[in-house]
Every structure is written in C-alpha cells, then in structure tokens.
PDB file of C-alpha atoms in Angstrom:
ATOM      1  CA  UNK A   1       0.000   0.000   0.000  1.00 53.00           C
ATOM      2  CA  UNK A   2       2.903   2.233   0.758  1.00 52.00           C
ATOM      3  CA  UNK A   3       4.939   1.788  -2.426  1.00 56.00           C
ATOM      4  CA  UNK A   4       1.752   2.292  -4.184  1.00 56.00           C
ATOM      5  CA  UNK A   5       0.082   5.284  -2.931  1.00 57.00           C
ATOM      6  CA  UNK A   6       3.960   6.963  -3.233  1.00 54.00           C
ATOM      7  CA  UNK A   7       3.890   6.179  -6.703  1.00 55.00           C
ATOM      8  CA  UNK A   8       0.399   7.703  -7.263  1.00 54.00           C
ATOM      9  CA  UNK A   9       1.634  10.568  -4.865  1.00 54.00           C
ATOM     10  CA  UNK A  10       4.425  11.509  -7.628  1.00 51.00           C
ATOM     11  CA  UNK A  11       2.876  10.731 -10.426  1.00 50.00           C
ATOM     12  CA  UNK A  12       0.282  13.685  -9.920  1.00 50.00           C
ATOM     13  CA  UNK A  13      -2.075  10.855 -10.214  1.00 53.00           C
ATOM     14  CA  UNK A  14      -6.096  11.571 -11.060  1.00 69.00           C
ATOM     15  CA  UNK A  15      -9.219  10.232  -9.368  1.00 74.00           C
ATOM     16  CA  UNK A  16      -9.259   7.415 -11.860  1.00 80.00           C
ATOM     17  CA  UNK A  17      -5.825   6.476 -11.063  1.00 78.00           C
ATOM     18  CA  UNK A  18      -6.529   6.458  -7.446  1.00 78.00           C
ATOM     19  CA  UNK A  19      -9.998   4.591  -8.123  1.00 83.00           C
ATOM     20  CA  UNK A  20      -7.563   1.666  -9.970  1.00 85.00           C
ATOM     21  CA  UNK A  21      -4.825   1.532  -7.238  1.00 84.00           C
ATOM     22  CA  UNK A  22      -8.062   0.534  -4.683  1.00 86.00           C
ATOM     23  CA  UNK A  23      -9.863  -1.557  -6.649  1.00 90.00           C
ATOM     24  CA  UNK A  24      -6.659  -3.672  -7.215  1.00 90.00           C
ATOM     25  CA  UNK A  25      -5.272  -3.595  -4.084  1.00 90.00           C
ATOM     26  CA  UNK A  26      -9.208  -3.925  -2.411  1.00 91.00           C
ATOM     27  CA  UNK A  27      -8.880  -7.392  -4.924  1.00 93.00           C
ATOM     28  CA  UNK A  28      -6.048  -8.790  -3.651  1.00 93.00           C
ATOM     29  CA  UNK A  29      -6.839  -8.624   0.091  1.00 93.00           C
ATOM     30  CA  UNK A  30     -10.040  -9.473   0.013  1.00 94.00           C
ATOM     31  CA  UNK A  31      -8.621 -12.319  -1.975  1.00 94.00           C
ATOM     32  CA  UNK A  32      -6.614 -13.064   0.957  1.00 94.00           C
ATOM     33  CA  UNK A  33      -8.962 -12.722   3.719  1.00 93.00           C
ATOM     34  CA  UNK A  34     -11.567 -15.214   1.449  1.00 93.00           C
ATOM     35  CA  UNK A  35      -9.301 -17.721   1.808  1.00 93.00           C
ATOM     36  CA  UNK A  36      -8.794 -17.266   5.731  1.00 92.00           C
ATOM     37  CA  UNK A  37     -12.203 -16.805   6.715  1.00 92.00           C
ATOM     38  CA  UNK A  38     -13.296 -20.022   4.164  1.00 92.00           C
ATOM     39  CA  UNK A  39     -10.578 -22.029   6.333  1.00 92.00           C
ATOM     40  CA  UNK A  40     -12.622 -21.002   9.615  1.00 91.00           C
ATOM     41  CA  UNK A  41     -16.034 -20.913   8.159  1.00 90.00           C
ATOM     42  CA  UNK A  42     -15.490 -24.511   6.488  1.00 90.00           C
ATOM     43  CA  UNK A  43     -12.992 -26.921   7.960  1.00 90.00           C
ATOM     44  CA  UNK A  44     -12.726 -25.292  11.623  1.00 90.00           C
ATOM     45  CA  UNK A  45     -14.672 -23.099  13.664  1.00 90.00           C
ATOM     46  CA  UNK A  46     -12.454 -23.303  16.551  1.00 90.00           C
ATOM     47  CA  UNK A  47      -9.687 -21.845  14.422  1.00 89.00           C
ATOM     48  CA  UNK A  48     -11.079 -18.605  14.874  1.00 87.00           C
ATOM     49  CA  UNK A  49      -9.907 -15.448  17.107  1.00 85.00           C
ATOM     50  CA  UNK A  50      -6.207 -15.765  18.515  1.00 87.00           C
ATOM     51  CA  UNK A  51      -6.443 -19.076  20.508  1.00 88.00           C
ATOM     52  CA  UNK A  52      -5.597 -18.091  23.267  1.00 90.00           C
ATOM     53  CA  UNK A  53      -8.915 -18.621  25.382  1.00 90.00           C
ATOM     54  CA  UNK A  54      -9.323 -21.868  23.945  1.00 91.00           C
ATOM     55  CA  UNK A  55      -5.871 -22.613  25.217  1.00 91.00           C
ATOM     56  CA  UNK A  56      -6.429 -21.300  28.680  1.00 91.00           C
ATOM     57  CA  UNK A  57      -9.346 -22.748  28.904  1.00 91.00           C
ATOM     58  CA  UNK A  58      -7.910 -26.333  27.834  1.00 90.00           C
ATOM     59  CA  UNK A  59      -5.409 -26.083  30.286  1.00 89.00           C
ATOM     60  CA  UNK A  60      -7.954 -25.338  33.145  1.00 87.00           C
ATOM     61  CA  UNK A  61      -9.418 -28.441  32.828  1.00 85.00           C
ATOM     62  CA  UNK A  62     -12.231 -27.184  30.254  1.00 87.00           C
ATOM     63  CA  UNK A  63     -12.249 -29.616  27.219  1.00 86.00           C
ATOM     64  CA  UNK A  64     -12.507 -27.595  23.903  1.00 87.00           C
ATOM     65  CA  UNK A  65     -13.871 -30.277  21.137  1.00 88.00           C
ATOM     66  CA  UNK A  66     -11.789 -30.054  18.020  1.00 87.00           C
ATOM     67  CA  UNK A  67      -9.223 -27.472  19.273  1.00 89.00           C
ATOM     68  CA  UNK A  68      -6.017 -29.635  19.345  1.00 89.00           C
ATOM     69  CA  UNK A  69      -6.942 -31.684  16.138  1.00 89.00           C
ATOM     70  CA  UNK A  70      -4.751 -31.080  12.851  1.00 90.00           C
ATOM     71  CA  UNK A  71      -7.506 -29.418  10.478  1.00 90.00           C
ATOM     72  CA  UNK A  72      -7.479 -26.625  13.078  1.00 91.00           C
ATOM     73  CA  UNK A  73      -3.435 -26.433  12.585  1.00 92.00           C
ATOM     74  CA  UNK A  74      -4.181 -26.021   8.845  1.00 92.00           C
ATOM     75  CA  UNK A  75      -7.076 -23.460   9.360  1.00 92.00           C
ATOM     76  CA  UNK A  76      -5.043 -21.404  12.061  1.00 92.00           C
ATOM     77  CA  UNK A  77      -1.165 -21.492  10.164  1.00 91.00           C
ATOM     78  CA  UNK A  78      -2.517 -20.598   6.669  1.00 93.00           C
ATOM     79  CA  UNK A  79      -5.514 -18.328   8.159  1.00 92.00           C
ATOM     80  CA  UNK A  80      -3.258 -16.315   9.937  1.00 91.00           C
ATOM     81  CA  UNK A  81      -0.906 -16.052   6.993  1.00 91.00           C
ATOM     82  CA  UNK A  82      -3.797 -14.931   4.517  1.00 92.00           C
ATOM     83  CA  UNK A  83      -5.275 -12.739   7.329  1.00 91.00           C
ATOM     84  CA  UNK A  84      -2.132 -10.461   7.707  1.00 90.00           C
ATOM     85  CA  UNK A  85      -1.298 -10.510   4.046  1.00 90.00           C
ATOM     86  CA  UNK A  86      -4.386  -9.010   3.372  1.00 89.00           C
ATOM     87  CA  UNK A  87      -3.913  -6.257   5.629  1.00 87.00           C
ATOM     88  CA  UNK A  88      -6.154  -6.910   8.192  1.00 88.00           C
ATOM     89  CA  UNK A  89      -5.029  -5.257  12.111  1.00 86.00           C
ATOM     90  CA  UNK A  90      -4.463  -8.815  13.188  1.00 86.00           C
ATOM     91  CA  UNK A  91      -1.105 -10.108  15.408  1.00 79.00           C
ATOM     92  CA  UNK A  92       0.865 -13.670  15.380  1.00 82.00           C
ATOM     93  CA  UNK A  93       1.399 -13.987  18.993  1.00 81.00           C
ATOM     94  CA  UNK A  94      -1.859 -15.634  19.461  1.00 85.00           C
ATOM     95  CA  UNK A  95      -2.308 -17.788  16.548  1.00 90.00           C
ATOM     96  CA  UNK A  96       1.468 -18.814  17.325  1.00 91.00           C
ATOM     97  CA  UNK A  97       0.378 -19.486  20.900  1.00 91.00           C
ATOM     98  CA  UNK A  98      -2.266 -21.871  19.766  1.00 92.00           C
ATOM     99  CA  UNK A  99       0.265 -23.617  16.780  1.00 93.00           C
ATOM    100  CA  UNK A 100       2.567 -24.461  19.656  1.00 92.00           C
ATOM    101  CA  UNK A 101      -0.110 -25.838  21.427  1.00 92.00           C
ATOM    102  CA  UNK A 102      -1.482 -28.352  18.891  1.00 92.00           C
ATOM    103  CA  UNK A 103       1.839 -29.566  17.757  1.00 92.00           C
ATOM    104  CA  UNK A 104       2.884 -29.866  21.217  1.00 91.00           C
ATOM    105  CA  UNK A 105      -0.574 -31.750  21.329  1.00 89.00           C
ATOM    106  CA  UNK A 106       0.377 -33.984  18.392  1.00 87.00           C
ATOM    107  CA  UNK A 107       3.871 -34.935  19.554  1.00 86.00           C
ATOM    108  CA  UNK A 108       2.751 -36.236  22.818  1.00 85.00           C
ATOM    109  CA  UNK A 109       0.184 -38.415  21.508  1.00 83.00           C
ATOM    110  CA  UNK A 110       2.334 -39.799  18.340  1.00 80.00           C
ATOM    111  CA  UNK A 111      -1.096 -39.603  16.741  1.00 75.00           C
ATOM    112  CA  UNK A 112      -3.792 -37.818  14.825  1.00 76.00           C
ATOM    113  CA  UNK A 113      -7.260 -38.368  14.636  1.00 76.00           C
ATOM    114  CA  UNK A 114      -7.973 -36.187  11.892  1.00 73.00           C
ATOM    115  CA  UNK A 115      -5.802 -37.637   9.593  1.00 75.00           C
ATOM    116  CA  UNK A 116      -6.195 -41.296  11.545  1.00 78.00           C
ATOM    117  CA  UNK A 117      -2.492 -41.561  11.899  1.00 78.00           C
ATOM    118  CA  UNK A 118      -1.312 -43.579  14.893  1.00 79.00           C
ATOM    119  CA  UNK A 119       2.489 -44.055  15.264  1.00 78.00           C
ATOM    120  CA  UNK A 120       4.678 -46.775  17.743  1.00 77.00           C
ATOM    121  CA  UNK A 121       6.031 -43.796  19.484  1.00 76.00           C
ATOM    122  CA  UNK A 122       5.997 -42.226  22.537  1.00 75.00           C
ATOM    123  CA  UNK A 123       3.307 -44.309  24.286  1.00 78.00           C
ATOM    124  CA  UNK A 124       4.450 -43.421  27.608  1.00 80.00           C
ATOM    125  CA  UNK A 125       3.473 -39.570  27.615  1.00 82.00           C
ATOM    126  CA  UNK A 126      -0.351 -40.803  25.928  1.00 83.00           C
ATOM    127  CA  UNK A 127      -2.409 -39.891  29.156  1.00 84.00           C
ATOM    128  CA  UNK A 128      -4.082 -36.756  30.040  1.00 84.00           C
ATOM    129  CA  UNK A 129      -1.277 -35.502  32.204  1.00 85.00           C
ATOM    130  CA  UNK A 130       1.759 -35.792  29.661  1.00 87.00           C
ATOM    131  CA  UNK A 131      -0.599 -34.099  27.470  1.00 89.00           C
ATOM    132  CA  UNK A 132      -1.863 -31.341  29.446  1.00 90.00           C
ATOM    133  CA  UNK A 133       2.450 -30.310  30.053  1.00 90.00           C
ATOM    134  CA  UNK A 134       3.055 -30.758  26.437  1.00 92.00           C
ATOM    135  CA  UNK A 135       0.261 -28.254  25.576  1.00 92.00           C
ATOM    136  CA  UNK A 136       1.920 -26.063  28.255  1.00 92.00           C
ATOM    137  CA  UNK A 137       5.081 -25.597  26.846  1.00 92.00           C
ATOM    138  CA  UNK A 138       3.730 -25.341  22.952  1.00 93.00           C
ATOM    139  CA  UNK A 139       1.905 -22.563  24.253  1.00 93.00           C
ATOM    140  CA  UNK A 140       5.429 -21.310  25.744  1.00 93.00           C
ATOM    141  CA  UNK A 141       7.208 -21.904  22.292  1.00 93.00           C
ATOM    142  CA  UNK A 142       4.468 -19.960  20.514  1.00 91.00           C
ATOM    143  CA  UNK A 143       5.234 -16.713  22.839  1.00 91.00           C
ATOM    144  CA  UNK A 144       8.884 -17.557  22.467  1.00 90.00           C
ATOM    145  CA  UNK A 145       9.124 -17.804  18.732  1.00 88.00           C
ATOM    146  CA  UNK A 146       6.742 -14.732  18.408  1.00 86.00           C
ATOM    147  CA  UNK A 147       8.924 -12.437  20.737  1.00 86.00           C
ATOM    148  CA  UNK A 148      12.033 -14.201  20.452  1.00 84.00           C
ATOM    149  CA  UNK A 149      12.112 -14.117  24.216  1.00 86.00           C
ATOM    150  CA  UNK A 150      12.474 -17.606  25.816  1.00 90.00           C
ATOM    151  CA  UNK A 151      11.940 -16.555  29.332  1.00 92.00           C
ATOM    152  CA  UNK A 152       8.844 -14.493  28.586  1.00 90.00           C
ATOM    153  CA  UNK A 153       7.505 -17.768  26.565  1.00 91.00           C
ATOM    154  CA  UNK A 154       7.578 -20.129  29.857  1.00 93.00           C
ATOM    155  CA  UNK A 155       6.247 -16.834  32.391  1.00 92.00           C
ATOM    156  CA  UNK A 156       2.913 -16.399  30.233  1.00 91.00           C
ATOM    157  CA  UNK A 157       2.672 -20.141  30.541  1.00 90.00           C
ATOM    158  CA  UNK A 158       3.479 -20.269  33.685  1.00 90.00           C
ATOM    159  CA  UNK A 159       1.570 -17.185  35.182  1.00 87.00           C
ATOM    160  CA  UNK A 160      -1.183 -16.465  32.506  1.00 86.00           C
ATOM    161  CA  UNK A 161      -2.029 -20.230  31.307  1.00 85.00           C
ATOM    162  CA  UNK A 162      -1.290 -22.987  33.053  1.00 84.00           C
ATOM    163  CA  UNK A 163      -3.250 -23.490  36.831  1.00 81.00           C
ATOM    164  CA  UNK A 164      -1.293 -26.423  37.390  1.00 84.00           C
ATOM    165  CA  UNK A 165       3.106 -26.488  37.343  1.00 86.00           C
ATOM    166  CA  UNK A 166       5.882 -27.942  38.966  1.00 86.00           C
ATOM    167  CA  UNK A 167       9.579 -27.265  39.323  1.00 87.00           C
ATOM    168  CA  UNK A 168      10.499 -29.884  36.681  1.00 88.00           C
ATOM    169  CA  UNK A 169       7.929 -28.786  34.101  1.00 89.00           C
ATOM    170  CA  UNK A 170       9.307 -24.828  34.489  1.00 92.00           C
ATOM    171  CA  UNK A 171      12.804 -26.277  33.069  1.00 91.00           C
ATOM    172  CA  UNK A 172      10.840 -28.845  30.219  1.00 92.00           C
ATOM    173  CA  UNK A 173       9.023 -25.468  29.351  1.00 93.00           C
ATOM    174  CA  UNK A 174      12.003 -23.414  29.226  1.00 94.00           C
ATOM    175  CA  UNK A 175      14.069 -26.096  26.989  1.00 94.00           C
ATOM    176  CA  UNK A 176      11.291 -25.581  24.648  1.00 93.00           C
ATOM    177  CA  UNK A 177      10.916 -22.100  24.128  1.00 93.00           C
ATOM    178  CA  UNK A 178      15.013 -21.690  24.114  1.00 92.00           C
ATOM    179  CA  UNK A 179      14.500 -24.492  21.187  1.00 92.00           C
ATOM    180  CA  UNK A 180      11.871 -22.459  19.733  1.00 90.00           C
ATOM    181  CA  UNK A 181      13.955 -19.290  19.827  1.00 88.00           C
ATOM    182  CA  UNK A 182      16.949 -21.049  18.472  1.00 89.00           C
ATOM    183  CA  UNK A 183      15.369 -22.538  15.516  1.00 88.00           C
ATOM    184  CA  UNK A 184      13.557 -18.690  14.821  1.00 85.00           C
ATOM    185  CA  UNK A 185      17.017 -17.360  14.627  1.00 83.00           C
ATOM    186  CA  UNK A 186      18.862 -20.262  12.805  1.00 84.00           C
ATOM    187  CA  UNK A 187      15.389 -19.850   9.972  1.00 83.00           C
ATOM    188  CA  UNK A 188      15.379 -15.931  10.041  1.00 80.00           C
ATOM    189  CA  UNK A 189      19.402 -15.831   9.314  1.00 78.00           C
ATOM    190  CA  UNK A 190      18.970 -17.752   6.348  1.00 76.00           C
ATOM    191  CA  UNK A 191      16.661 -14.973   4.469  1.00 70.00           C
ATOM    192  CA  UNK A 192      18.532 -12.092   5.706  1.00 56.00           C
ATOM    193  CA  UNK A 193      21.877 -10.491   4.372  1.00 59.00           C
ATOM    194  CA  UNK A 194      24.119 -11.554   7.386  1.00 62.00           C
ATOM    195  CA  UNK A 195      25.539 -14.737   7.520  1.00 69.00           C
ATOM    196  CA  UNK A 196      23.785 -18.030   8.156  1.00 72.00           C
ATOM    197  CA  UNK A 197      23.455 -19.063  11.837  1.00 68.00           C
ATOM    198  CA  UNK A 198      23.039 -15.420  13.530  1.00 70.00           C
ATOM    199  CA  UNK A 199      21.512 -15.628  16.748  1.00 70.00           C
ATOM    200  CA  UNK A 200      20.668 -12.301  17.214  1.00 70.00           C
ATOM    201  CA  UNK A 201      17.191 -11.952  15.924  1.00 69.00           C
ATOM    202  CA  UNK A 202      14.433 -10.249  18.036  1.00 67.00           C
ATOM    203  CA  UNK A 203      11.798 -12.310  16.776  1.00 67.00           C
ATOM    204  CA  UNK A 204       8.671 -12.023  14.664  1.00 70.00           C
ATOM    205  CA  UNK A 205       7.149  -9.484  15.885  1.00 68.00           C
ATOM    206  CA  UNK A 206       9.345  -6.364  16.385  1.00 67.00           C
ATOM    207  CA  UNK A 207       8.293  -2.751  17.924  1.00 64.00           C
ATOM    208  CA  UNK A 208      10.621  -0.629  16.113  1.00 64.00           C
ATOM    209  CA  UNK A 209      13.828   1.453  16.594  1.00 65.00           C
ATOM    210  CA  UNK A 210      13.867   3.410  20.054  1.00 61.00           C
ATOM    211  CA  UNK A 211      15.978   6.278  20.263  1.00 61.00           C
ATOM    212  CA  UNK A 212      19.930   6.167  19.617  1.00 61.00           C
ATOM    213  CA  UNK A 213      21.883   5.160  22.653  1.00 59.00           C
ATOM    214  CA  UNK A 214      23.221   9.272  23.268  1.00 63.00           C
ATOM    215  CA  UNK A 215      20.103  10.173  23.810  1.00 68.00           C
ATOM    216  CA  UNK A 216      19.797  11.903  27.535  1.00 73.00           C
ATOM    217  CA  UNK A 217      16.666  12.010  29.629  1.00 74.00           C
ATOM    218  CA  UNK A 218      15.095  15.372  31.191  1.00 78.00           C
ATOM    219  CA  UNK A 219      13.466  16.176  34.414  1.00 84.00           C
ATOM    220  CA  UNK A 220      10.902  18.531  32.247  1.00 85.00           C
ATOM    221  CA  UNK A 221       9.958  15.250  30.308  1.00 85.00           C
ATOM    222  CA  UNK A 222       8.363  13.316  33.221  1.00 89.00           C
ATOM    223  CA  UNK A 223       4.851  15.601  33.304  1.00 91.00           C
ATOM    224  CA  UNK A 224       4.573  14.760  29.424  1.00 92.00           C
ATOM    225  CA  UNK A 225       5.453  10.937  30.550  1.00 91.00           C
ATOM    226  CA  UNK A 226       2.538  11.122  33.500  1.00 95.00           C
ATOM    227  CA  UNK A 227       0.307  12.881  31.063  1.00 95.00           C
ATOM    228  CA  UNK A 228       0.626   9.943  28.307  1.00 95.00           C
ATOM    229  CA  UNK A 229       0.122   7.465  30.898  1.00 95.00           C
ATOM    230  CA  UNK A 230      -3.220   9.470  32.261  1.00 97.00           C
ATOM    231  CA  UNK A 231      -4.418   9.876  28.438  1.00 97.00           C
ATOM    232  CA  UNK A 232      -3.382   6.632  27.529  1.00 96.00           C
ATOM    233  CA  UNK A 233      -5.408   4.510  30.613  1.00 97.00           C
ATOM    234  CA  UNK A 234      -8.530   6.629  29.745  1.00 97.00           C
ATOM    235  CA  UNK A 235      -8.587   5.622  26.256  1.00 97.00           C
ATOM    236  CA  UNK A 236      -7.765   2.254  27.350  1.00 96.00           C
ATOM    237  CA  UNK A 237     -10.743   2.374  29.573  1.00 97.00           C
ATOM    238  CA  UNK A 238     -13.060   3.460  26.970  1.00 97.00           C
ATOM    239  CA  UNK A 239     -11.763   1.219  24.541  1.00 96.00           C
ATOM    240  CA  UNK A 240     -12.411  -1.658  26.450  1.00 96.00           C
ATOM    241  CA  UNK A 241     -15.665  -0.410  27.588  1.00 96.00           C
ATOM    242  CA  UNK A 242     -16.550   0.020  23.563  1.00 96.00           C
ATOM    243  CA  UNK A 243     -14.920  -3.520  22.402  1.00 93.00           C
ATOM    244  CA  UNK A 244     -17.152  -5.324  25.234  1.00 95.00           C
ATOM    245  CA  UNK A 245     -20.471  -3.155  23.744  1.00 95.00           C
ATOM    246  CA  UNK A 246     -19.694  -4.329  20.618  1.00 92.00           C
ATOM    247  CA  UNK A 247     -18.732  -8.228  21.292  1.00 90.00           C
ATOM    248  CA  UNK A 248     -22.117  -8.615  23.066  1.00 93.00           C
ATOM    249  CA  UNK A 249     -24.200  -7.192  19.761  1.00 93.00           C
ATOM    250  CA  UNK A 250     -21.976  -9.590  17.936  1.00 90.00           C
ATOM    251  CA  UNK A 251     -22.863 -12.449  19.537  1.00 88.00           C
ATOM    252  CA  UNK A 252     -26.425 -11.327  18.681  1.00 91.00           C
ATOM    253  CA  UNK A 253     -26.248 -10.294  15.516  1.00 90.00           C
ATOM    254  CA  UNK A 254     -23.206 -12.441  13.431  1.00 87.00           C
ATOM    255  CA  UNK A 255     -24.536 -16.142  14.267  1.00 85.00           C
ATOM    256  CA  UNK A 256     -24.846 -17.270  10.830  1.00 87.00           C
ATOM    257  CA  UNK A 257     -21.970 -18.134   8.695  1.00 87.00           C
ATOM    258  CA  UNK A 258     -22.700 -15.596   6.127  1.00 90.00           C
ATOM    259  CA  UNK A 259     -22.845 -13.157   8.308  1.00 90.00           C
ATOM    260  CA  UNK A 260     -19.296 -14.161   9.593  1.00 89.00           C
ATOM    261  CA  UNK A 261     -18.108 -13.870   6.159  1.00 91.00           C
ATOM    262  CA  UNK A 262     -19.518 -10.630   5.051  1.00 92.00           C
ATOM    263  CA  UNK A 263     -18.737  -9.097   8.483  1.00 91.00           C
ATOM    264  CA  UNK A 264     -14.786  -9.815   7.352  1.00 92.00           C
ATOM    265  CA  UNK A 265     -15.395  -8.450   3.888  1.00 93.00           C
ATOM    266  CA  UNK A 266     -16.525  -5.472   5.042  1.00 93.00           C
ATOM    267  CA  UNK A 267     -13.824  -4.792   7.562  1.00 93.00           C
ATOM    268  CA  UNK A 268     -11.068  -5.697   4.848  1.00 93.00           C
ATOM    269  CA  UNK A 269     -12.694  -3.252   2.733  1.00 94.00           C
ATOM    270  CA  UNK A 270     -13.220  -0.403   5.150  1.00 93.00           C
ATOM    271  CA  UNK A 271      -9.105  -1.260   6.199  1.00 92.00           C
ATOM    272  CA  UNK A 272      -7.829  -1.344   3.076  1.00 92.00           C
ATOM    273  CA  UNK A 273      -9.625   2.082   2.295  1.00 91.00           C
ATOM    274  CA  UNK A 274      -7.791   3.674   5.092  1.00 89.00           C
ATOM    275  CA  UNK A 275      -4.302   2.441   4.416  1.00 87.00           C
ATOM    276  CA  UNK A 276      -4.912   3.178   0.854  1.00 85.00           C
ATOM    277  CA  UNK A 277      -5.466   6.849   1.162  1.00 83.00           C
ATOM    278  CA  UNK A 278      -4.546   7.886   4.252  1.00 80.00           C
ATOM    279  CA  UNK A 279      -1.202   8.246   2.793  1.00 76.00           C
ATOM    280  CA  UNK A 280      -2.040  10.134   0.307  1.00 74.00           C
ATOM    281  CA  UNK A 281      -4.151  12.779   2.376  1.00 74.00           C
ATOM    282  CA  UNK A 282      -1.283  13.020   4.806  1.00 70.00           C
ATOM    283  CA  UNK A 283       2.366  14.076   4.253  1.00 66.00           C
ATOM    284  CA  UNK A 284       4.952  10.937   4.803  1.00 58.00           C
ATOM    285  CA  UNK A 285       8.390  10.475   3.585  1.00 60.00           C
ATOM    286  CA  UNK A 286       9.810   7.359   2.536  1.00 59.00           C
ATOM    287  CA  UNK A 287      10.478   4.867   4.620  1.00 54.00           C
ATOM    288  CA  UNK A 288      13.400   3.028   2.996  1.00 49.00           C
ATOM    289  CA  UNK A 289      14.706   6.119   2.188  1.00 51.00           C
ATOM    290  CA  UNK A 290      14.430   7.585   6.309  1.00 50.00           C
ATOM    291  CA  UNK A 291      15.983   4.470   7.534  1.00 50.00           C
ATOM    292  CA  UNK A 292      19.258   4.004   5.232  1.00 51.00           C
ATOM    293  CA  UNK A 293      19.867   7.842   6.071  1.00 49.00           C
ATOM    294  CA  UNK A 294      19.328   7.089   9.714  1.00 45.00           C
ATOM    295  CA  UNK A 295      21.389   3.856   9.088  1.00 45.00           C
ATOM    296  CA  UNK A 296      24.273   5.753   8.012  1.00 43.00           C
ATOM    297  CA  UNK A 297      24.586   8.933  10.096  1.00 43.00           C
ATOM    298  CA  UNK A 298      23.696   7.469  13.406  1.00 44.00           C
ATOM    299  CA  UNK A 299      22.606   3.583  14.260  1.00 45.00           C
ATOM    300  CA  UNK A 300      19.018   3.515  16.612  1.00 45.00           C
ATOM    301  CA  UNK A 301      19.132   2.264  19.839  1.00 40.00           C
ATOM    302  CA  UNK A 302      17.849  -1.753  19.645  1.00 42.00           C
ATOM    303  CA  UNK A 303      17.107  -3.375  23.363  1.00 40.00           C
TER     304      UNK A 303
END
C-alpha cells in the first residue's frame, strides 16, 4: 500500500488512477482474507480469534472439542498467513500461541485423529497428564518464537495459562521455548543479508527502533510521561468499555456463517480504504529512504 500510494503521490495521479490503485489492491486482500475466513467458516470453527482462550481454557481443565486436532493447525497457520497478508489489524502472537499448542498436542500423543495416523512412538506420555504439560510448553514456544524471548515464553505459561506447574515442568518449558527461539534465529538468518546461523534476531514481531543510545533524559519530560500514561489509561478504559459493547451485539447479531463472512469483507474493505489513502491525504516520507539515512549517520538504539 505504501509503495503504491507513493507512486500515485508523484505521479500527480487523477481520481481514476486512485480509483484503480483501490480496486486492485481492495482485490487482492479481500482475496486473501476469502481464503482465511473459508478455512474457519469450512474446515474449523475453533480456528477462529487468537487461541488463546481456547488454550487457557484447555489447560484449566475445560475440554474444547476439536481445538487440538490437525484441520485446526491447517485453518489457524494458513488463516493467519492470509489474514495479515491481506492487511487486516491482526497479530501472530496468538495464533502462534495456539500452533505451539497443537503440535505440542500432536507430539505427545504420536497420533492424529484427523488424519487417523497412529504411530509406535511415545506411548508413555499418551495420558491426560503428559498431554496437558506438552500443551503447556507449545503454548510457551508460541510466545517464544513470536517475541524471540524464551523466558517471557515459559512466564505467560506459567503465570497467565497454566493453573497447574511444577519445578520440573518450568525447566521442560524453558528447553522448549530456548529451542523455539533457536530454531527462529537459525530460519530468520537464512533470508537475511548476514551470515547463516546469527543468533541475534528479536523475533517475529518487532516494535521498532527506540531512540539512539546518546540520547539523555530530562526532568521537564516526566509531566509529558505522566500525562501519556493518564491519556493513555482513559482511552484504554473506553476502549475496552466500547470492544465489550460491541462483542455482546456480535454475539447477537453475526450467528450465521454468512454473516461471519460478510462481516470480514466489510472490515477488509473499510481497512484497506484507510491504508490506501490515508497516505495520500497526509504528508509521509519514505520509509526506505528515512531508515538508510538514519542507518548511516547514526545507528538507533535496539534493546
């Protein structure tokens, strides 16, 4: 979208110009998202949303039918893939999160039912509590391979997850997002321009360059600091307040599975609108451009 409303932006492009730029680019997401949502809408239901609850939920004791079975794998890895290709506001961390969980799932029981596979191996973790500590620490590599952070991986698991743990499943749940991490780097070094085997990766899912590492800190700055955080919980609040409005009115209103599917049309449409022509109402520079200056004359801060 950025490349082409620039190109439109220099071109001195006309209203049918910018009327062909959306049309193709509203084609090609919405192309995308049919895909996802036909994955969901079709072959899993449970695939759905981030995972996460389902997850939580499993690992409380609540049994989720279908969640850990491999059509949901396929609906969930190439949903979320279509779903962020398309453009929709959507993050890995929870679709990872639930990956982790059925593979985890899948390795414990050396089985699947959905594709009525049933292996020799590993017979002696096929019981519910084997199980239940696999899905733990999938759910840790899925955090781990998402963040790159290993020890943040087996705390959600841990803390936000899991109600039961024990010393000797922390460590199995560590091992596995540190194998998760390690396998991130060692797969992300082989598409980049340093060399293969760099360990040094932060992970899918990045937040940016802070400031360079010169950079001093003021006394004035801390009212502007306390006045973000006040601004920022308030719209937090509200936000919240408004998200839990409008999940109650869709659990009235979206129960059919057209509605399902036209509800994501019409979001994909109304997103790709915005990030089609908000650029070109608002002045931006380029951004490959900003960062190989910035690259050259002083290198940002990375934690």
């Amino acid at each position: 979208a950025h490349a082409m409303t620039l190109a439109l932006r220099g071109s001195g492009s006309s209203a049918a110009a910018w009327v062909a730029g959306l049309a193709t680019m509203s084609a090609i997401n919405l192309l995308f998202v049919s895909v996802a949502v036909g994955l969901v809408v079709c072959v899993s239901p449970v695939a759905g949303g981030s995972g996460i609850p389902e997850v939580k939920a499993y690992l409380q004791g609540v049994k989720v039918p279908r969640m850990l079975r491999f059509d949901a794998l396929l609906a969930k890895s190439v949903g979320v893939l279509c779903a962020v290709a398309s453009g929709l506001v959507v993050g890995k961390e929870g679709p990872m999160i639930h990956i982790g969980a059925i593979i985890a799932a899948g390795v414990s029981q050396g089985s699947s039912k959905s594709l009525n596979v049933r292996t020799m191996w590993l017979k002696s973790f096929r019981n519910d509590h084997d199980k239940r500590d696999f899905v733990s620490a999938g759910a840790a590599a899925g955090v781990a391979a998402a963040f790159g952070a290993p020890i943040g991986g087996t705390l959600f698991a841990m803390e936000e997850a899991a109600t039961y743990w024990s010393q000797p499943l922390t460590w199995r749940t560590f091992f596995c997002a540190l194998c998760s991490t390690f396998t991130l780097n060692i797969l992300l070094s082989s598409r980049r321009t340093d060399h293969f085997g760099a360990l040094s990766h932060p992970g899918l899912i990045t937040f940016g360059a802070f400031l360079p590492s010169d950079s001093d800190w003021d006394l004035r700055e801390l009212p502007i600091f306390v006045g973000l955080g006040v601004v920022g919980g308030l719209v937090g609040a509200a936000f919240v307040s408004l998200s839990r409005r409008l999940t109650v009115w869709r659990l009235r209103a979206v129960v059919t599975a057209r509605r399902r599917v036209c509800e994501v049309l019409a979001v994909t449409l109304l997103t790709t609108f915005f990030a089609f022509s908000l650029p070109l109402l608002l002045p931006c520079a380029d951004h490959f451009a900003t960062r190989n200056s910035t690259s050259h004359s002083e290198a940002p801060w990375r934690p």
